[in-house]
Amino acid sequence: MSGYRLPNPARGAPLRFSFDGRPFVGHQGETLAAALLANGERVVARSFKYHRPRGIYGIGLEEPNAIVTIDDQPHALATRVGLRDGLTARAVNAWPSARFDLRAIHDVFGRLLPAGFHYKTFMGPGRGWNLYEGFIRRAAGLGRIAAAPMQWRTQAQHAHGDVLVVGAGPAGIAAALTLARAGCRVVIADDGAYPGGAEADGAGVLIDGRDADSWFAAATAELDAMPFVRRLADALVTGLYDHGFATAIERQPKAGLDQRLWKLRTRAVVLATGAIERPMIFVNNDRPGVMSLAAVRGYAERYGVACGRNVVVFANNSAAYADAAALKRLGVGVSAIVDPRRVIASDAIACVSALGIAVIAAHAVIEIAGRSVEGVSIAPVENLDAMRALDCDVLAVSGGWTPLVHLHSHAGGRVAHDPALSAFLPVADSRAVWSAGACAGRLGFADALADGARVGAIAARALGRHAEPLDIDDVIVRDAFALDLESSFESPRREPGGKAFVDLAADVTAEDLRLAAREGYDSVELMKRYTTAGMALDQGRHANANAIAVLAGARGDTPGAVGTTTYRPPFAPIAFGTIADRTGQRLVPFRTTTLTRWHQEARAVMYDVGGGWRRPGYYPRVGQSLDEAVAHECRICRAKAVIYDSSPLGKIEIKGRDVVTFLERLYTNRWTDLAPGMGRYGMMLFEDGRVFDDGVVFRLAPDHFLIHTTTGNAEAALQRLEYHRQIVWPELDLRLLPVTTQWADIVLCGPQARDILAAVGTDLDLSREAFPFMALRSGKVAGISARVMRVSFTGELSFEIHVAARQAEQLWLALLEAGRAHGIAPLGSEANHVLRIEKGFISVGHEADGVADPFDLGMKWIVAMDKSDFIGKRSLLRNQRDPAPRPQLVGLLAPDPSIVLPEGAQILDAAGARGRGYVTASCMSPTLQRSIALALLEDGRKLLDSEVRLFTPSGETMNARVTRPIFFDPKSERMRG
Amino acid sequence: MLLVTCPFCGPRNENEFVCKGETVTRPAQPAALDDAAWTAFLYLRDNTKGRHEEHWWHKHGCRQWFRAMRNTADNRFTP
Amino acid sequence: MSVTITSLGAERLVAVHAPAMEAVPFLARFTTLQLAAEEFLCLDVAAHEVAAVLDRGALVVDTGDAYAGWMLNGPDARDMLARACALDLDMMAIGAATRCLMGGVSVVLRLLPASRFELRVERSYAEWFELWLRGV
């Protein structure tokens, strides 16, 4: 037992919580880690690979060991979990508990599991992998994901400003005050519940005579009172992206919300992200009881928790002496500082000596015996024979400070190594991103404060505002000693063997890094991937600086020459649920027509297809299968009449003096000879000759056209028209507007269509002479203003009726009523598919498959090659010269008429080795009472009436006979009637 | 999330736009080009590291097409 | 959370594509939103009335059935919009209108006095968009 509560009158209300099934008492305002330490818990975790017992090391985000599952959420850090009544926490990676873990057997075999072992083992026999994998998966990993869906409520929120300040420590607050007073819109985000910076910051600091707490309180109040300042607390900025975009995760923003994702956009960013303390490297430096010195001080300062009764400090820098002194003054027993440096600043020594702390200079901690700190072995750095034991229950280590430069690096910032700090510092560039305070290497409260004000003024000037200097005359810090760092220190070893950890979270030792270098993985990126150093949950925050130093030593190089790996967002783990922002029905937009409700009430089976439209596939009567329903709808269409909803088709109105010129350039067709009131089936190609889209184009007036596109290409067609209008031919006089959803399109088709249209009531002359195929007429249908077009996709006599969308249902019901005596029925997309296959009409996405050109599809009649130019013509000319066989549209008939050839089946060449085509569309035809299919086949037109062999997606082969790609009414007399 | 400046609407998030890629000029007379030159127009782009002139379309906005100069190494837009 | 979301119901809307110099002076007599350099949306007017004041070269289209709209109202309306929309609303004037992106679809947004907002989407998205908006 070591941790205990210091006598402290001011604590929050008591709370009950449990850890690994055991009950504990904590206090409101404590973190789980503080409460566990206060209760004397030493072993709270097991390490990733070796399952070594671990204790709490740090106090915040730098914590590498204490990963816990909270209720059903895995991967929380005990140092960042706020205690609440009834909290249940379990250690991850330990079974049955952290204190007693059966997988500790891994530590016994530790010598067989060095870095990179997984690249060299489990190689054979190959079939054994199925056995290995199960075992390895169970042994590896952290935490368990709950089987039941989690309750996870999140929101995303946008916020804007002139400048984002990240961090509300002395540098961040100084910058924010400077900027806000200069009139900038400021967003300031800090990971803690309130400003003040790291827990140990501010103690013993007087700002113009006021203590740090009250200075921060006043600054916070001033910022909160300003309307253009937004202050986010408990909000961790996780990524900095291009153009001043940043993301932050706010924890428990309000009742009923677990997290809020902030999407921040500002013109400038000031980073005041601070620095974290580095560990020392010696054998068994991972034992419970080894802690960061700043954390030990912070637990005493913030939570009134002493981590041990007898703390020994192991540090290679003089700033640590101030922390040791402060700790002693708070009532925690600190007996000695072990310092490998020979020469130590006298003021630092004097300060601690006056408090009764011994200074053991030129000595290092060599190793820890035992599974927990009950004492350490120290020796003079130059003479390991003089090793002796030193009594303690906590070893507080301080190996220097690592500025947090992640956000600076995310958006492309570079870093450079500073030998004095033995750390990588941000290099300023021309982006509006500045670093201030400890993250820029200005350690210490007074320096950070001044730097924040300085950088705030620079940022304000860059934003076009004038900033006044901060109204602070004097900052007095008790016990401020210059860092005087001896570079990253690794204790010498008495004997080879033993684990000296560099990355506690990934269980990577100094020897692992040197092994990687010996095996040739000596660049920093390879070292990371080979050893997994820096790849654990904390992404190497505590470890990277030391790892780079060890690698540098192995290479005989400087850390600056080794460099860092690339920092990428997120800075800390983010739950997928927080990023997702919406799920289920809200995830992907779906589109409906004004008839969708009718289709649903008629119990149509609805499909979400092309472009997100929710459309009726078929209308089964009770007990009918899909095939039966489709066959029924097809028969009705060919024998009587059907109606279907064609509203999703893209529609664009285009007008102007140069509209015909424009359309002739965009389409394969000629348009000059199209009379007003008539339409023509048009085709657009890509520049490389492939079919892009098809649809009927109507001329409303000499300079005014209505274009139809396929449903799925409506947006792409608009994009293409606008590109050519605005960029390619801006000199043309043109106006265009999309009108897709203004109109509902109801198609009435079948032999009885004319009769039904007359029956429903219309002022239009429906006779063949007055209203020929492809004509457009405006008038009233069932009392509703309408445009009626004779267009057919089914091959039957067909009237496409456009009415304003809100009147669609009225018209639909009127047609159903008028057609009842004729046997009318609604038609779905499945039946439509069958009917168009019977007619050999191509469909974009099937036959127009992104490879075929119109000649391949047998549609040379649609291409006016005598036009001087149109999009696609140049490539058509090239295709016509192409000696290689082209895919050509053909029909296929299976020898057994009851077998439907699978769509996508490959047509094999004579040797059966290569595909030379495939089935594009296939169905059972109720009209012909046999199966039919369309296919693209190389040189298909030369192969009419021959047999080909198909290879199906399910692995069978079957034969088929090649035929013309039309199966019904080859002269199309029915639709022209 | 890039911030793209539309000439009409001002700065907007990149997801309001479609980037067509490197600007190309459609040949005035495609018939006059040989196959190699036509292939180059269809498929070959400089793909510069550095200043890259691009065509953007403000799809979820004013539907204007415009030219923008983006540095492909650091995503900075310059006028 | 205090926001009311009210459907705008059936509206009279007219879309216009015409050069700004020719159109703006004449469209000013109607409530007109300028969505692009040459694209306008006129509220509460019939297509023939708009066509009557413009040059015959202008493209004037009735879009009364092409949109669905909602009014957002209430003390939390502004915050709700800041979740739905990535625009910097502080930089937009009262009365301004623009087309922008929300939830993956184009939305015509209009700022009204007293912290009220009008949102209009292409009608086919209406059912989905309302579902999305109420969950924002």
CSV table of C-alpha atoms in Angstrom, one decimal, chain A residues 457-684:
chain,number,residue,atom,x,y,z
A,457,ALA,CA,-0.1,40.1,-30.8
A,458,ILE,CA,1.5,38.7,-33.9
A,459,ALA,CA,-1.7,36.8,-34.8
A,460,ALA,CA,-3.8,39.9,-34.2
A,461,ARG,CA,-1.6,41.9,-36.5
A,462,ALA,CA,-1.8,39.2,-39.2
A,463,LEU,CA,-5.6,39.4,-38.9
A,464,GLY,CA,-5.5,43.2,-39.4
A,465,ARG,CA,-6.0,44.3,-35.8
A,466,HIS,CA,-3.9,46.1,-33.3
A,467,ALA,CA,-3.2,44.4,-30.0
A,468,GLU,CA,-2.3,46.1,-26.8
A,469,PRO,CA,0.4,44.4,-24.6
A,470,LEU,CA,-1.1,42.5,-21.7
A,471,ASP,CA,-1.5,44.6,-18.5
A,472,ILE,CA,0.9,42.4,-16.4
A,473,ASP,CA,3.9,44.0,-14.7
A,474,ASP,CA,5.4,41.2,-12.7
A,475,VAL,CA,5.3,37.5,-12.6
A,476,ILE,CA,7.0,35.8,-9.7
A,477,VAL,CA,7.5,32.1,-9.7
A,478,ARG,CA,8.7,30.5,-6.5
A,479,ASP,CA,11.5,28.0,-7.4
A,480,ALA,CA,12.0,28.5,-11.1
A,481,PHE,CA,15.1,26.7,-12.2
A,482,ALA,CA,16.5,26.6,-15.8
A,483,LEU,CA,16.0,23.2,-17.3
A,484,ASP,CA,19.7,22.4,-17.7
A,485,LEU,CA,18.7,19.2,-19.3
A,486,GLU,CA,21.2,16.4,-19.8
A,487,SER,CA,20.0,14.8,-23.0
A,488,SER,CA,17.7,11.7,-22.9
A,489,PHE,CA,19.2,9.5,-20.4
A,490,GLU,CA,19.5,5.7,-20.4
A,491,SER,CA,20.9,4.2,-17.2
A,492,PRO,CA,23.9,1.8,-17.7
A,493,ARG,CA,23.2,-1.9,-17.0
A,494,ARG,CA,24.9,-4.2,-14.5
A,495,GLU,CA,24.3,-7.2,-16.7
A,496,PRO,CA,22.8,-7.8,-20.1
A,497,GLY,CA,19.1,-8.9,-20.2
A,498,GLY,CA,16.3,-7.3,-18.3
A,499,LYS,CA,13.7,-5.0,-19.8
A,500,ALA,CA,14.2,-1.2,-19.9
A,501,PHE,CA,11.0,0.2,-21.4
A,502,VAL,CA,11.0,3.1,-23.8
A,503,ASP,CA,7.3,2.7,-24.9
A,504,LEU,CA,5.3,1.5,-21.9
A,505,ALA,CA,2.0,1.4,-23.8
A,506,ALA,CA,3.4,-0.8,-26.6
A,507,ASP,CA,5.7,-2.8,-24.4
A,508,VAL,CA,8.8,-1.8,-26.5
A,509,THR,CA,12.2,-1.9,-24.8
A,510,ALA,CA,15.4,-0.1,-25.6
A,511,GLU,CA,16.9,-3.4,-26.7
A,512,ASP,CA,14.0,-3.8,-29.1
A,513,LEU,CA,14.9,-0.5,-30.8
A,514,ARG,CA,18.6,-1.5,-31.0
A,515,LEU,CA,17.6,-4.9,-32.4
A,516,ALA,CA,15.5,-3.1,-35.1
A,517,ALA,CA,18.5,-0.9,-36.0
A,518,ARG,CA,20.8,-4.0,-36.2
A,519,GLU,CA,18.3,-5.8,-38.5
A,520,GLY,CA,18.3,-2.8,-40.8
A,521,TYR,CA,15.1,-1.1,-39.7
A,522,ASP,CA,17.0,2.0,-38.7
A,523,SER,CA,14.9,4.8,-40.2
A,524,VAL,CA,12.4,6.3,-37.8
A,525,GLU,CA,9.5,5.2,-39.9
A,526,LEU,CA,10.7,1.6,-40.1
A,527,MET,CA,11.7,1.5,-36.5
A,528,LYS,CA,8.1,2.5,-35.6
A,529,ARG,CA,6.5,-0.1,-37.8
A,530,TYR,CA,8.9,-2.9,-37.0
A,531,THR,CA,8.9,-2.5,-33.2
A,532,THR,CA,5.4,-0.9,-32.9
A,533,ALA,CA,6.9,1.8,-30.7
A,534,GLY,CA,4.5,4.8,-30.9
A,535,MET,CA,1.7,2.7,-32.2
A,536,ALA,CA,-0.3,2.1,-29.0
A,537,LEU,CA,-3.3,4.0,-27.9
A,538,ASP,CA,-1.3,7.0,-26.8
A,539,GLN,CA,0.5,7.1,-30.2
A,540,GLY,CA,3.8,7.3,-28.4
A,541,ARG,CA,3.3,10.6,-26.6
A,542,HIS,CA,5.4,9.7,-23.7
A,543,ALA,CA,7.8,7.6,-25.6
A,544,ASN,CA,8.7,9.1,-29.0
A,545,ALA,CA,11.4,11.5,-27.8
A,546,ASN,CA,13.3,8.7,-25.9
A,547,ALA,CA,12.8,6.3,-28.8
A,548,ILE,CA,14.3,8.7,-31.3
A,549,ALA,CA,17.2,9.3,-28.9
A,550,VAL,CA,17.9,5.5,-28.5
A,551,LEU,CA,17.7,5.0,-32.2
A,552,ALA,CA,20.1,7.9,-32.7
A,553,GLY,CA,22.5,6.3,-30.3
A,554,ALA,CA,22.3,3.0,-32.1
A,555,ARG,CA,23.0,4.7,-35.4
A,556,GLY,CA,25.7,7.0,-34.1
A,557,ASP,CA,23.6,9.9,-35.2
A,558,THR,CA,21.8,12.9,-33.7
A,559,PRO,CA,18.1,12.8,-32.9
A,560,GLY,CA,17.7,15.7,-35.4
A,561,ALA,CA,19.1,13.5,-38.1
A,562,VAL,CA,16.8,10.7,-37.2
A,563,GLY,CA,13.7,12.9,-37.3
A,564,THR,CA,10.2,12.2,-36.2
A,565,THR,CA,7.5,10.1,-37.8
A,566,THR,CA,4.5,11.8,-39.4
A,567,TYR,CA,1.8,13.0,-37.0
A,568,ARG,CA,-1.6,12.5,-38.3
A,569,PRO,CA,-5.0,13.2,-36.8
A,570,PRO,CA,-6.6,12.3,-34.6
A,571,PHE,CA,-4.4,13.3,-31.7
A,572,ALA,CA,-6.3,11.0,-29.4
A,573,PRO,CA,-8.8,8.2,-30.1
A,574,ILE,CA,-12.2,9.2,-31.3
A,575,ALA,CA,-15.3,7.0,-31.1
A,576,PHE,CA,-16.7,6.2,-34.6
A,577,GLY,CA,-20.1,7.1,-33.3
A,578,THR,CA,-19.0,10.7,-32.7
A,579,ILE,CA,-17.8,11.1,-36.2
A,580,ALA,CA,-20.7,9.4,-37.8
A,581,ASP,CA,-23.2,12.1,-36.8
A,582,ARG,CA,-26.2,10.1,-38.1
A,583,THR,CA,-27.2,6.5,-38.7
A,584,GLY,CA,-30.1,4.5,-40.0
A,585,GLN,CA,-32.7,6.2,-42.0
A,586,ARG,CA,-30.9,9.6,-41.6
A,587,LEU,CA,-27.7,8.3,-43.1
A,588,VAL,CA,-28.2,8.3,-46.8
A,589,PRO,CA,-30.7,10.7,-48.5
A,590,PHE,CA,-33.6,9.0,-50.2
A,591,ARG,CA,-35.9,10.7,-52.7
A,592,THR,CA,-39.6,10.3,-53.2
A,593,THR,CA,-42.2,11.4,-55.8
A,594,THR,CA,-45.6,12.7,-55.0
A,595,LEU,CA,-46.9,9.2,-55.8
A,596,THR,CA,-44.5,7.3,-53.5
A,597,ARG,CA,-47.1,7.2,-50.8
A,598,TRP,CA,-49.7,5.7,-53.1
A,599,HIS,CA,-47.2,3.0,-54.2
A,600,GLN,CA,-46.5,2.1,-50.6
A,601,GLU,CA,-50.2,2.0,-49.7
A,602,ALA,CA,-50.7,-0.3,-52.8
A,603,ARG,CA,-48.2,-2.6,-51.1
A,604,ALA,CA,-45.7,-2.2,-53.9
A,605,VAL,CA,-42.3,-3.7,-53.0
A,606,MET,CA,-40.1,-0.6,-53.0
A,607,TYR,CA,-36.5,-0.3,-54.1
A,608,ASP,CA,-34.0,2.4,-53.3
A,609,VAL,CA,-32.3,2.7,-56.7
A,610,GLY,CA,-30.2,5.0,-58.9
A,611,GLY,CA,-29.8,8.5,-57.5
A,612,GLY,CA,-31.4,7.5,-54.2
A,613,TRP,CA,-35.0,7.3,-55.5
A,614,ARG,CA,-37.4,5.1,-53.7
A,615,ARG,CA,-39.4,3.4,-56.5
A,616,PRO,CA,-41.9,0.6,-56.9
A,617,GLY,CA,-40.3,-2.6,-58.1
A,618,TYR,CA,-43.5,-4.5,-58.5
A,619,TYR,CA,-47.1,-4.6,-57.1
A,620,PRO,CA,-47.7,-8.2,-55.9
A,621,ARG,CA,-51.2,-9.3,-55.2
A,622,VAL,CA,-51.7,-11.5,-52.2
A,623,GLY,CA,-49.6,-14.6,-52.5
A,624,GLN,CA,-47.9,-13.6,-55.7
A,625,SER,CA,-44.1,-14.1,-56.1
A,626,LEU,CA,-41.9,-11.5,-57.8
A,627,ASP,CA,-41.9,-13.5,-61.1
A,628,GLU,CA,-45.7,-13.9,-61.0
A,629,ALA,CA,-46.3,-10.2,-60.3
A,630,VAL,CA,-43.9,-9.1,-63.1
A,631,ALA,CA,-45.4,-11.5,-65.6
A,632,HIS,CA,-48.9,-10.3,-64.8
A,633,GLU,CA,-47.9,-6.6,-65.1
A,634,CYS,CA,-46.2,-7.3,-68.5
A,635,ARG,CA,-49.2,-9.1,-69.9
A,636,ILE,CA,-51.5,-6.3,-68.9
A,637,CYS,CA,-49.2,-3.8,-70.5
A,638,ARG,CA,-49.1,-5.6,-73.9
A,639,ALA,CA,-52.8,-6.6,-73.8
A,640,LYS,CA,-54.6,-3.7,-72.1
A,641,ALA,CA,-52.9,-0.8,-70.4
A,642,VAL,CA,-50.7,0.2,-67.4
A,643,ILE,CA,-49.6,3.3,-65.7
A,644,TYR,CA,-46.3,3.9,-64.1
A,645,ASP,CA,-44.5,6.8,-62.3
A,646,SER,CA,-41.6,8.1,-64.3
A,647,SER,CA,-41.2,11.3,-62.3
A,648,PRO,CA,-37.5,10.7,-61.2
A,649,LEU,CA,-36.3,11.1,-64.8
A,650,GLY,CA,-34.1,14.2,-65.0
A,651,LYS,CA,-35.6,17.2,-66.8
A,652,ILE,CA,-33.8,20.4,-67.8
A,653,GLU,CA,-35.3,23.4,-69.6
A,654,ILE,CA,-32.8,25.1,-71.9
A,655,LYS,CA,-33.4,28.3,-73.9
A,656,GLY,CA,-31.5,30.8,-75.9
A,657,ARG,CA,-30.5,32.1,-79.4
A,658,ASP,CA,-27.8,29.4,-79.6
A,659,VAL,CA,-29.6,26.5,-78.1
A,660,VAL,CA,-29.7,24.4,-81.3
A,661,THR,CA,-25.9,24.9,-81.8
A,662,PHE,CA,-25.3,23.9,-78.2
A,663,LEU,CA,-27.5,20.8,-78.4
A,664,GLU,CA,-25.9,19.7,-81.7
A,665,ARG,CA,-22.5,19.9,-80.1
A,666,LEU,CA,-23.6,18.0,-77.0
A,667,TYR,CA,-25.7,15.3,-78.6
A,668,THR,CA,-25.0,12.8,-81.4
A,669,ASN,CA,-28.2,13.9,-83.1
A,670,ARG,CA,-29.2,16.6,-85.4
A,671,TRP,CA,-31.7,19.1,-83.9
A,672,THR,CA,-32.1,21.9,-86.4
A,673,ASP,CA,-34.8,19.9,-88.2
A,674,LEU,CA,-36.9,19.1,-85.1
A,675,ALA,CA,-40.1,21.0,-85.3
A,676,PRO,CA,-41.5,22.8,-82.3
A,677,GLY,CA,-44.0,20.5,-80.6
A,678,MET,CA,-42.0,17.4,-81.5
A,679,GLY,CA,-39.4,15.3,-79.7
A,680,ARG,CA,-36.5,13.1,-80.6
A,681,TYR,CA,-34.6,10.4,-78.7
A,682,GLY,CA,-31.2,11.8,-78.1
A,683,MET,CA,-27.9,10.5,-77.0
A,684,MET,CA,-24.9,12.1,-75.4
